[in-house]
XYZ file of C-alpha atoms in Angstrom:
557
model
C -44.316 -96.312 -29.156
C -47.700 -96.321 -28.379
C -49.027 -93.305 -25.963
C -51.521 -94.639 -23.213
C -54.280 -92.416 -21.523
C -53.145 -93.070 -17.649
C -53.925 -89.992 -15.528
C -51.585 -89.975 -12.765
C -50.708 -87.290 -9.522
C -49.048 -86.530 -6.607
C -50.338 -88.432 -3.612
C -48.803 -87.475 -0.375
C -47.473 -90.299 2.476
C -49.047 -89.145 6.317
C -44.831 -88.731 7.513
C -45.350 -85.474 5.351
C -47.440 -84.565 8.369
C -44.629 -85.030 10.703
C -42.052 -82.526 8.224
C -44.278 -79.814 8.382
C -45.842 -79.500 11.866
C -45.370 -82.032 14.133
C -41.645 -82.474 14.694
C -41.553 -78.791 13.344
C -42.678 -76.746 16.299
C -41.364 -76.406 19.926
C -42.495 -74.222 22.039
C -45.923 -74.289 23.625
C -46.143 -70.179 22.637
C -45.901 -71.169 19.742
C -48.697 -74.035 19.517
C -50.640 -71.264 21.216
C -49.744 -68.830 19.480
C -51.385 -70.597 16.350
C -54.686 -71.088 18.162
C -55.095 -67.539 18.817
C -53.793 -66.601 15.404
C -56.642 -68.568 13.656
C -59.411 -66.600 15.439
C -58.218 -63.569 14.733
C -57.975 -64.034 11.572
C -61.484 -65.795 11.773
C -62.505 -62.259 12.659
C -62.984 -63.775 16.576
C -63.823 -61.374 18.924
C -63.049 -63.650 22.706
C -60.601 -66.314 22.430
C -60.711 -68.094 26.136
C -58.158 -70.365 27.138
C -59.090 -73.083 29.895
C -56.345 -75.122 31.706
C -56.697 -78.121 33.675
C -53.703 -78.920 34.987
C -54.660 -81.667 36.886
C -55.004 -83.592 34.138
C -53.067 -82.197 31.597
C -55.277 -80.481 29.386
C -56.398 -76.747 28.402
C -59.354 -75.686 25.785
C -58.688 -72.834 23.554
C -62.646 -71.447 22.400
C -63.139 -68.881 20.192
C -66.460 -66.523 18.740
C -65.257 -66.189 14.820
C -67.112 -67.088 12.006
C -66.418 -70.699 12.448
C -66.589 -73.572 9.458
C -69.042 -75.179 7.907
C -68.557 -78.883 7.149
C -67.027 -77.943 3.600
C -64.795 -75.976 5.455
C -63.734 -78.403 7.505
C -62.184 -80.583 5.310
C -61.072 -78.463 1.935
C -59.198 -75.762 4.249
C -58.422 -76.311 8.072
C -57.473 -80.194 6.984
C -56.202 -79.085 3.542
C -52.680 -78.803 4.653
C -51.446 -76.059 2.518
C -54.178 -73.886 2.248
C -54.363 -70.425 3.188
C -57.087 -68.091 3.082
C -54.187 -65.330 0.624
C -55.352 -68.076 -2.363
C -58.547 -66.516 -2.410
C -57.572 -63.602 -3.171
C -57.717 -61.773 -0.387
C -54.791 -60.102 2.268
C -57.842 -59.224 5.044
C -60.340 -61.021 7.113
C -64.117 -59.252 6.680
C -63.451 -57.091 9.503
C -60.698 -55.520 7.773
C -58.042 -57.523 9.360
C -54.876 -58.248 7.956
C -54.636 -62.372 8.124
C -51.454 -63.328 10.377
C -51.445 -67.303 8.574
C -49.868 -67.711 5.216
C -47.998 -71.040 4.681
C -51.738 -73.147 5.609
C -49.775 -75.211 7.902
C -49.144 -73.409 10.899
C -52.503 -75.761 11.891
C -49.829 -78.399 11.864
C -48.525 -76.777 15.089
C -51.494 -78.341 17.304
C -49.983 -82.214 16.863
C -47.484 -81.379 18.150
C -47.919 -80.583 22.231
C -50.888 -83.170 23.128
C -51.482 -86.739 22.697
C -54.617 -86.020 21.229
C -56.718 -82.878 20.120
C -60.328 -82.664 19.094
C -61.974 -79.671 17.344
C -65.119 -78.299 16.628
C -66.261 -75.731 14.870
C -69.858 -74.321 13.758
C -71.215 -71.238 11.981
C -73.849 -69.150 13.132
C -77.397 -70.496 12.899
C -75.042 -74.047 11.918
C -74.122 -77.281 13.172
C -70.814 -78.139 15.132
C -68.471 -80.165 12.680
C -65.245 -81.566 14.002
C -63.135 -84.677 14.423
C -60.524 -86.080 17.461
C -56.780 -86.504 15.938
C -55.066 -89.456 17.687
C -51.579 -88.843 17.441
C -51.075 -92.284 18.389
C -53.098 -93.584 15.748
C -51.546 -91.184 13.702
C -48.311 -92.440 14.513
C -49.178 -95.951 12.895
C -51.120 -94.689 9.922
C -47.315 -93.279 9.514
C -45.703 -96.616 10.198
C -48.238 -98.343 7.229
C -47.216 -95.210 4.872
C -51.146 -94.404 4.651
C -52.284 -91.624 2.462
C -54.040 -88.955 4.227
C -57.447 -91.048 2.874
C -56.963 -93.385 3.956
C -56.545 -91.826 8.072
C -59.857 -91.118 8.795
C -60.643 -88.095 12.219
C -62.307 -89.578 14.869
C -66.001 -88.964 16.136
C -65.920 -86.397 19.035
C -68.292 -86.407 21.928
C -70.794 -83.403 22.303
C -70.427 -84.846 26.688
C -65.810 -83.237 26.220
C -67.550 -79.813 25.383
C -70.675 -79.955 27.042
C -70.104 -76.164 29.691
C -68.280 -74.999 26.708
C -70.663 -75.294 24.144
C -73.294 -73.746 25.971
C -74.211 -70.321 24.533
C -71.710 -70.800 21.738
C -73.515 -68.969 18.709
C -70.473 -69.599 16.259
C -66.632 -70.409 16.860
C -64.249 -73.180 16.999
C -63.614 -74.880 19.821
C -60.076 -76.939 20.092
C -59.835 -79.282 23.413
C -55.903 -80.617 23.893
C -55.412 -84.268 25.530
C -52.573 -85.545 27.622
C -49.799 -82.787 27.012
C -46.777 -84.144 26.496
C -45.162 -82.274 28.695
C -47.658 -81.451 31.085
C -48.474 -78.373 31.999
C -45.056 -76.876 33.545
C -45.525 -73.419 34.308
C -48.021 -71.663 36.135
C -50.658 -69.702 34.964
C -49.253 -66.462 36.182
C -46.677 -67.432 33.318
C -48.776 -67.937 31.167
C -50.452 -64.487 31.391
C -47.203 -62.663 30.965
C -46.784 -65.456 27.874
C -49.521 -64.239 26.481
C -49.527 -60.257 27.240
C -45.742 -60.343 25.630
C -45.947 -62.377 22.610
C -49.503 -61.426 21.011
C -49.516 -58.237 20.704
C -52.613 -57.926 18.795
C -54.625 -58.800 22.009
C -53.330 -55.355 23.360
C -53.064 -53.224 20.983
C -56.464 -53.934 19.215
C -59.765 -53.273 21.615
C -62.031 -55.848 19.678
C -59.841 -59.246 20.379
C -59.339 -60.051 23.739
C -57.960 -63.170 25.248
C -59.036 -64.800 28.782
C -56.951 -67.942 30.583
C -59.607 -69.724 33.044
C -61.872 -65.780 32.210
C -59.216 -63.504 33.194
C -58.829 -61.462 30.228
C -54.727 -60.059 29.583
C -53.698 -57.017 29.914
C -50.559 -54.526 30.186
C -51.325 -55.118 34.023
C -50.091 -58.829 33.569
C -46.391 -57.173 32.924
C -46.760 -55.000 35.862
C -43.388 -56.563 37.531
C -41.789 -55.754 34.510
C -42.569 -52.239 34.028
C -41.551 -51.799 37.975
C -38.156 -52.774 36.969
C -37.979 -50.968 34.030
C -35.729 -47.766 34.274
C -35.575 -45.695 30.091
C -37.625 -46.036 27.649
C -37.884 -45.083 24.276
C -40.504 -44.651 21.929
C -39.755 -45.604 17.769
C -42.088 -43.308 15.926
C -45.612 -43.142 17.102
C -46.514 -45.808 18.704
C -49.818 -46.336 20.789
C -49.324 -48.781 23.501
C -51.122 -49.464 26.425
C -48.336 -50.939 28.324
C -45.952 -47.938 27.044
C -48.795 -45.491 28.616
C -48.081 -47.608 32.073
C -44.426 -46.985 31.738
C -44.901 -43.656 31.803
C -47.678 -42.741 34.191
C -44.757 -44.683 36.330
C -41.868 -41.916 35.805
C -41.257 -39.136 37.831
C -39.900 -35.782 37.413
C -36.782 -37.254 39.027
C -36.835 -39.652 37.084
C -38.274 -39.656 33.254
C -35.467 -40.601 31.519
C -37.106 -41.797 28.259
C -37.519 -40.010 24.456
C -38.611 -40.963 21.009
C -36.270 -42.143 17.937
C -37.592 -40.921 14.213
C -36.802 -43.396 11.970
C -37.520 -42.817 8.446
C -40.051 -45.933 7.774
C -42.871 -44.389 9.399
C -44.327 -48.495 9.272
C -41.528 -48.936 11.868
C -43.407 -48.745 15.410
C -42.464 -50.084 18.596
C -40.504 -49.240 21.962
C -37.482 -50.108 23.559
C -36.623 -50.404 27.478
C -34.322 -51.282 29.700
C -34.751 -52.782 32.701
C -32.369 -51.660 36.242
C -30.496 -55.620 35.905
C -30.418 -57.963 33.605
C -31.528 -60.253 35.648
C -35.000 -58.573 36.035
C -35.018 -59.393 32.168
C -36.223 -63.158 33.092
C -39.644 -64.743 33.310
C -39.806 -65.222 37.013
C -38.459 -68.445 38.102
C -37.806 -69.634 33.830
C -34.985 -69.353 31.546
C -37.316 -67.581 29.454
C -35.811 -64.054 29.043
C -37.253 -60.873 27.742
C -35.557 -59.308 24.441
C -36.382 -57.328 21.578
C -38.795 -58.993 19.693
C -40.157 -58.131 16.308
C -43.547 -57.931 14.819
C -45.873 -58.382 12.085
C -49.053 -57.378 12.528
C -49.260 -58.331 16.352
C -47.832 -61.167 15.584
C -44.306 -62.442 16.995
C -42.251 -63.069 14.438
C -38.135 -62.838 15.533
C -37.477 -63.322 19.087
C -34.523 -61.267 20.394
C -33.668 -59.122 17.308
C -30.376 -58.579 18.188
C -29.040 -61.471 18.124
C -28.502 -60.979 14.447
C -27.103 -57.399 14.739
C -25.229 -57.864 18.312
C -22.868 -54.757 18.953
C -21.102 -56.750 22.162
C -21.827 -53.325 24.014
C -22.632 -54.254 27.705
C -26.492 -52.216 27.618
C -27.837 -54.857 25.267
C -27.741 -56.932 28.229
C -30.689 -54.569 29.803
C -33.323 -53.846 26.702
C -36.145 -55.607 25.638
C -39.152 -54.029 23.906
C -41.256 -54.415 20.541
C -40.719 -53.873 16.967
C -43.901 -53.492 14.430
C -42.474 -53.636 11.104
C -45.943 -55.171 9.121
C -44.413 -54.258 5.711
C -42.713 -57.588 6.024
C -45.835 -59.222 5.061
C -46.311 -57.722 1.712
C -45.017 -59.640 -1.161
C -42.288 -62.744 -0.741
C -42.969 -64.767 2.059
C -40.045 -64.240 4.549
C -40.881 -66.042 7.106
C -39.788 -69.994 8.499
C -41.461 -72.566 8.368
C -41.586 -72.996 12.145
C -42.952 -69.324 12.130
C -40.785 -68.767 15.055
C -38.661 -66.466 12.668
C -37.736 -64.600 9.473
C -36.101 -65.986 6.711
C -32.174 -64.313 7.728
C -30.784 -63.433 3.999
C -34.612 -62.041 2.924
C -33.065 -58.642 1.456
C -35.565 -56.452 3.231
C -35.250 -58.105 6.047
C -31.541 -57.276 6.520
C -32.697 -53.355 5.447
C -34.455 -53.322 7.732
C -32.017 -55.167 10.971
C -29.345 -52.287 9.343
C -31.422 -49.095 9.529
C -32.872 -51.004 13.514
C -29.178 -50.856 14.263
C -27.760 -47.675 12.746
C -31.223 -45.339 13.880
C -32.539 -46.915 16.976
C -29.937 -49.287 18.736
C -26.860 -47.228 18.748
C -28.909 -44.151 20.359
C -30.144 -46.381 22.653
C -26.958 -47.496 23.597
C -25.211 -43.923 24.022
C -28.070 -42.794 25.760
C -28.049 -45.646 28.083
C -24.552 -45.056 29.470
C -25.160 -41.147 29.663
C -28.876 -42.083 31.658
C -27.349 -45.258 33.511
C -24.359 -42.493 35.060
C -26.268 -39.344 35.860
C -28.736 -41.931 38.031
C -25.227 -43.020 39.708
C -24.890 -46.145 38.578
C -22.650 -48.432 36.368
C -22.483 -47.038 32.580
C -20.878 -48.992 29.999
C -17.353 -48.935 30.194
C -16.694 -49.732 26.092
C -17.939 -46.678 25.705
C -14.907 -44.714 24.540
C -16.735 -41.043 24.766
C -15.886 -40.974 28.507
C -12.041 -41.226 29.585
C -11.837 -44.732 31.260
C -10.140 -43.153 34.104
C -13.120 -40.727 34.167
C -15.605 -43.096 34.455
C -14.110 -45.407 37.016
C -14.322 -42.808 39.380
C -17.695 -42.058 38.747
C -18.739 -45.425 39.577
C -16.943 -45.325 42.663
C -18.574 -42.363 43.630
C -22.260 -44.231 42.937
C -20.885 -46.866 44.795
C -19.489 -45.117 48.019
C -22.916 -42.348 47.586
C -25.478 -45.228 47.907
C -24.697 -45.573 51.411
C -26.265 -42.503 51.503
C -29.462 -43.145 49.784
C -32.117 -41.685 52.277
C -35.439 -44.557 52.241
C -38.406 -43.322 49.960
C -40.646 -42.377 53.131
C -37.305 -39.825 54.510
C -38.527 -36.359 54.884
C -35.731 -34.970 53.335
C -35.145 -37.824 50.948
C -35.590 -34.993 47.869
C -33.283 -32.429 49.115
C -30.207 -35.603 50.059
C -30.229 -36.508 47.150
C -30.198 -33.730 45.178
C -27.211 -32.957 47.736
C -25.687 -36.111 46.755
C -26.287 -36.032 42.744
C -25.356 -31.931 43.037
C -22.158 -33.902 44.491
C -20.882 -36.292 41.525
C -19.202 -34.267 38.592
C -16.885 -32.653 41.619
C -16.417 -36.142 43.095
C -15.595 -37.634 39.558
C -12.890 -35.151 39.482
C -11.480 -35.324 43.031
C -11.417 -39.300 43.186
C -9.318 -39.285 39.485
C -7.385 -36.575 41.178
C -6.353 -38.373 44.253
C -5.479 -41.052 42.642
C -3.555 -39.390 40.787
C -1.493 -37.705 43.645
C -1.355 -41.022 45.723
C 0.599 -42.596 42.335
C 2.500 -40.029 41.894
C 4.169 -38.927 45.000
C 4.288 -42.496 45.968
C 5.942 -43.787 43.083
C 8.254 -40.748 43.441
C 8.932 -42.079 47.245
C 10.208 -45.146 45.629
C 12.339 -43.681 43.285
C 14.125 -41.748 45.957
C 14.857 -44.767 48.163
C 15.972 -47.016 44.965
C 18.681 -44.677 43.833
C 19.754 -43.712 47.350
C 19.049 -39.840 46.758
C 19.486 -38.007 50.248
C 17.722 -36.403 52.435
C 17.949 -32.181 52.302
C 17.763 -30.137 55.631
C 14.429 -28.283 54.208
C 12.871 -32.094 53.323
C 14.295 -33.435 56.981
C 12.799 -30.155 58.996
C 9.740 -30.775 57.219
C 9.783 -34.869 58.326
C 10.378 -33.602 61.726
C 7.295 -30.752 61.719
C 4.456 -33.433 60.015
C 5.785 -35.778 62.679
C 5.919 -33.387 65.392
C 2.037 -32.598 64.445
C 1.538 -36.335 63.963
C 1.995 -36.860 67.970
C 0.233 -34.258 68.734
C -2.922 -34.996 66.427
C -2.902 -38.995 68.346
C -2.895 -37.742 71.888
C -5.339 -35.579 71.046
C -7.866 -38.277 69.655
C -6.227 -40.449 72.097
C -4.932 -43.362 68.914
C -2.198 -45.188 70.467
C -1.694 -47.496 67.161
C 0.758 -46.482 64.243
C -0.610 -44.444 61.381
C 1.448 -44.808 58.569
C 2.570 -48.542 57.293
C 6.324 -48.409 57.402
C 6.682 -45.480 58.972
C 9.720 -44.096 56.784
C 10.542 -40.728 56.823
C 9.423 -40.439 53.032
C 6.348 -40.818 53.699
C 5.518 -37.451 55.495
C 7.177 -35.610 52.404
C 4.693 -34.452 49.583
C 4.831 -33.773 46.192
C 6.741 -30.075 46.646
C 9.742 -31.285 49.118
C 10.106 -34.699 46.873
C 10.311 -33.403 43.742
C 13.760 -31.094 45.202
C 14.987 -34.554 45.589
C 15.067 -35.488 42.437
C 14.454 -33.167 39.821
C 18.031 -31.097 38.902
C 17.315 -27.642 39.396
C 16.951 -25.821 35.755
C 19.516 -23.870 34.028
C 20.047 -19.930 34.096
C 17.823 -18.245 31.872
C 15.447 -21.567 31.166
C 11.813 -22.276 32.091
C 11.097 -23.654 35.426
C 11.088 -27.436 35.402
C 9.301 -29.888 37.953
C 10.350 -27.529 40.769
C 8.004 -24.688 39.624
C 5.079 -27.326 38.550
C 5.198 -28.892 42.166
C 4.850 -25.210 43.755
C 2.322 -24.679 41.913
C 0.446 -27.753 42.101
C 0.809 -28.663 46.492
C -2.170 -25.700 47.088
C -4.194 -27.406 44.369
C -3.062 -31.003 45.781
C -3.841 -29.698 49.281
C -7.579 -28.434 48.468
C -8.157 -32.144 46.816
C -6.526 -34.140 50.321
C -9.486 -31.686 52.127
C -12.148 -32.766 50.540
C -12.791 -29.268 48.807
C -14.663 -28.897 46.042
C -12.315 -26.441 43.499
C -13.366 -23.900 40.842
C -13.517 -24.580 37.277
C -10.009 -23.219 37.323
C -8.125 -24.847 39.719
C -9.389 -28.269 37.694
C -7.611 -26.654 34.307
C -4.705 -25.351 36.546
C -4.178 -29.040 38.492
C -4.424 -30.965 35.754
C -2.193 -28.627 33.370
C 0.799 -28.610 36.299
C 0.024 -32.840 37.074
C 0.420 -33.512 33.570
C 3.894 -32.321 33.392
C 4.589 -33.639 36.518
C 3.394 -36.960 35.453
C 5.220 -36.732 32.638
C 8.752 -36.050 34.618
C 8.057 -38.990 36.734
C 7.612 -41.510 33.952
C 11.274 -40.165 32.470
C 13.008 -40.844 36.220
C 10.999 -43.954 36.155
C 11.892 -45.170 32.448
C 16.182 -44.345 33.332
C 16.464 -42.021 30.515
C 16.945 -39.099 32.837
């Protein structure tokens, strides 16, 4: 067969743009992120966003190095072009490049009906054009190649007030936003402050919305609802410093967690209530986010390492790990996530779960309890009975919280906090007394056990006391629900009714335990604070009594 000299080459349809960009990016924050990231990579010092809600449009303007005609055609409009392909990973100002695949620019097409892009280098002229999505749709239907779809000509009039005094950089005009601008400016400020950390961590880069600089103060309402703080390795963050300044000596639960990999940095914080993690009234919820070179790369990384612990729903934070940008490209095409099965990422998640999240959850439980709030009910380190007693105390003690402006607030809060441990013990001891004694009463009644003369004398004595106390208190209502005689008997007398006398020479049984139990039980019923020795004794004898009561109830006595 005769060999020909024909030359063949790839020809890409414009429909590829749909798959790579226009249908790939869903989040408005992601679209903003691409434009802001491009400005960072271009060594801009300032990015300005101007919102026109009435016309569903906005401008993004930066003062970066800008683009020449050749740059605009062969770099910006060249899908797949990445600055890293030129051999570098950092800009002239030594900023680590955020862009990697060269398709992020397509995100700009996903949120508006039409976008206009113009750019110029210092001393040069503006170059640019219009990308009209309706025209692009038509070109895609006709299966045209990129060279058959020229950009529209831009109008200087549209940019008039923005190009005045603009020496270099890029401007993008988004016209006819697909979903309008639903969110308030306050919401957008919070989103930018949360998700574009390089603007807060690098003083040489600033973001403005309608001439207002975005700072950590845009997150003040979140800071006010924050209870506890954990710093991960050495991390310099103005938001964290702001949190630290809010803490007081009485509320200063924070610590630094050291991780073997020093390049892993950041912070985790917790709020008072899970609903505090919602941004304003929207469904947007803050989580623990992963940043690489200052850019958000994975929202809420706990979804990959769930612990199913209560504390998770209270936590937020930002973890920075720039090493994930080294070597292989680990980021998904949408730039809104990291490839889940990447070995380096999996290694990071495992380390993070063991060395960070584990200690944070344990601290959270301890600190919440110390601040008279419910902790993690699934943490077995604290016995269930003790935890529930403490939770009950927390609920009751809230009613004695003094107003902030009270002169005695600090003193009274100290008293209330000081009673917590004793209250925890007494509350559970009272529950044990209540349950044990009432179960024995029911057993006596069920078995038809006759009352002794001692029991009858005690019943008469307590009824007489009750009548006198009611007279003095001018109370005519019934106090005990059923008024049964057994209700007037305590543990010591009840045990004599149900327990057989010990055999000669044997150790005392339940009867002796009940005698020892009585003065301790009475102290608890009179809301006294017990000594440690008394607590130990009460717990010991009650365990003996409880064991015997369970045996009686089981019918194996």
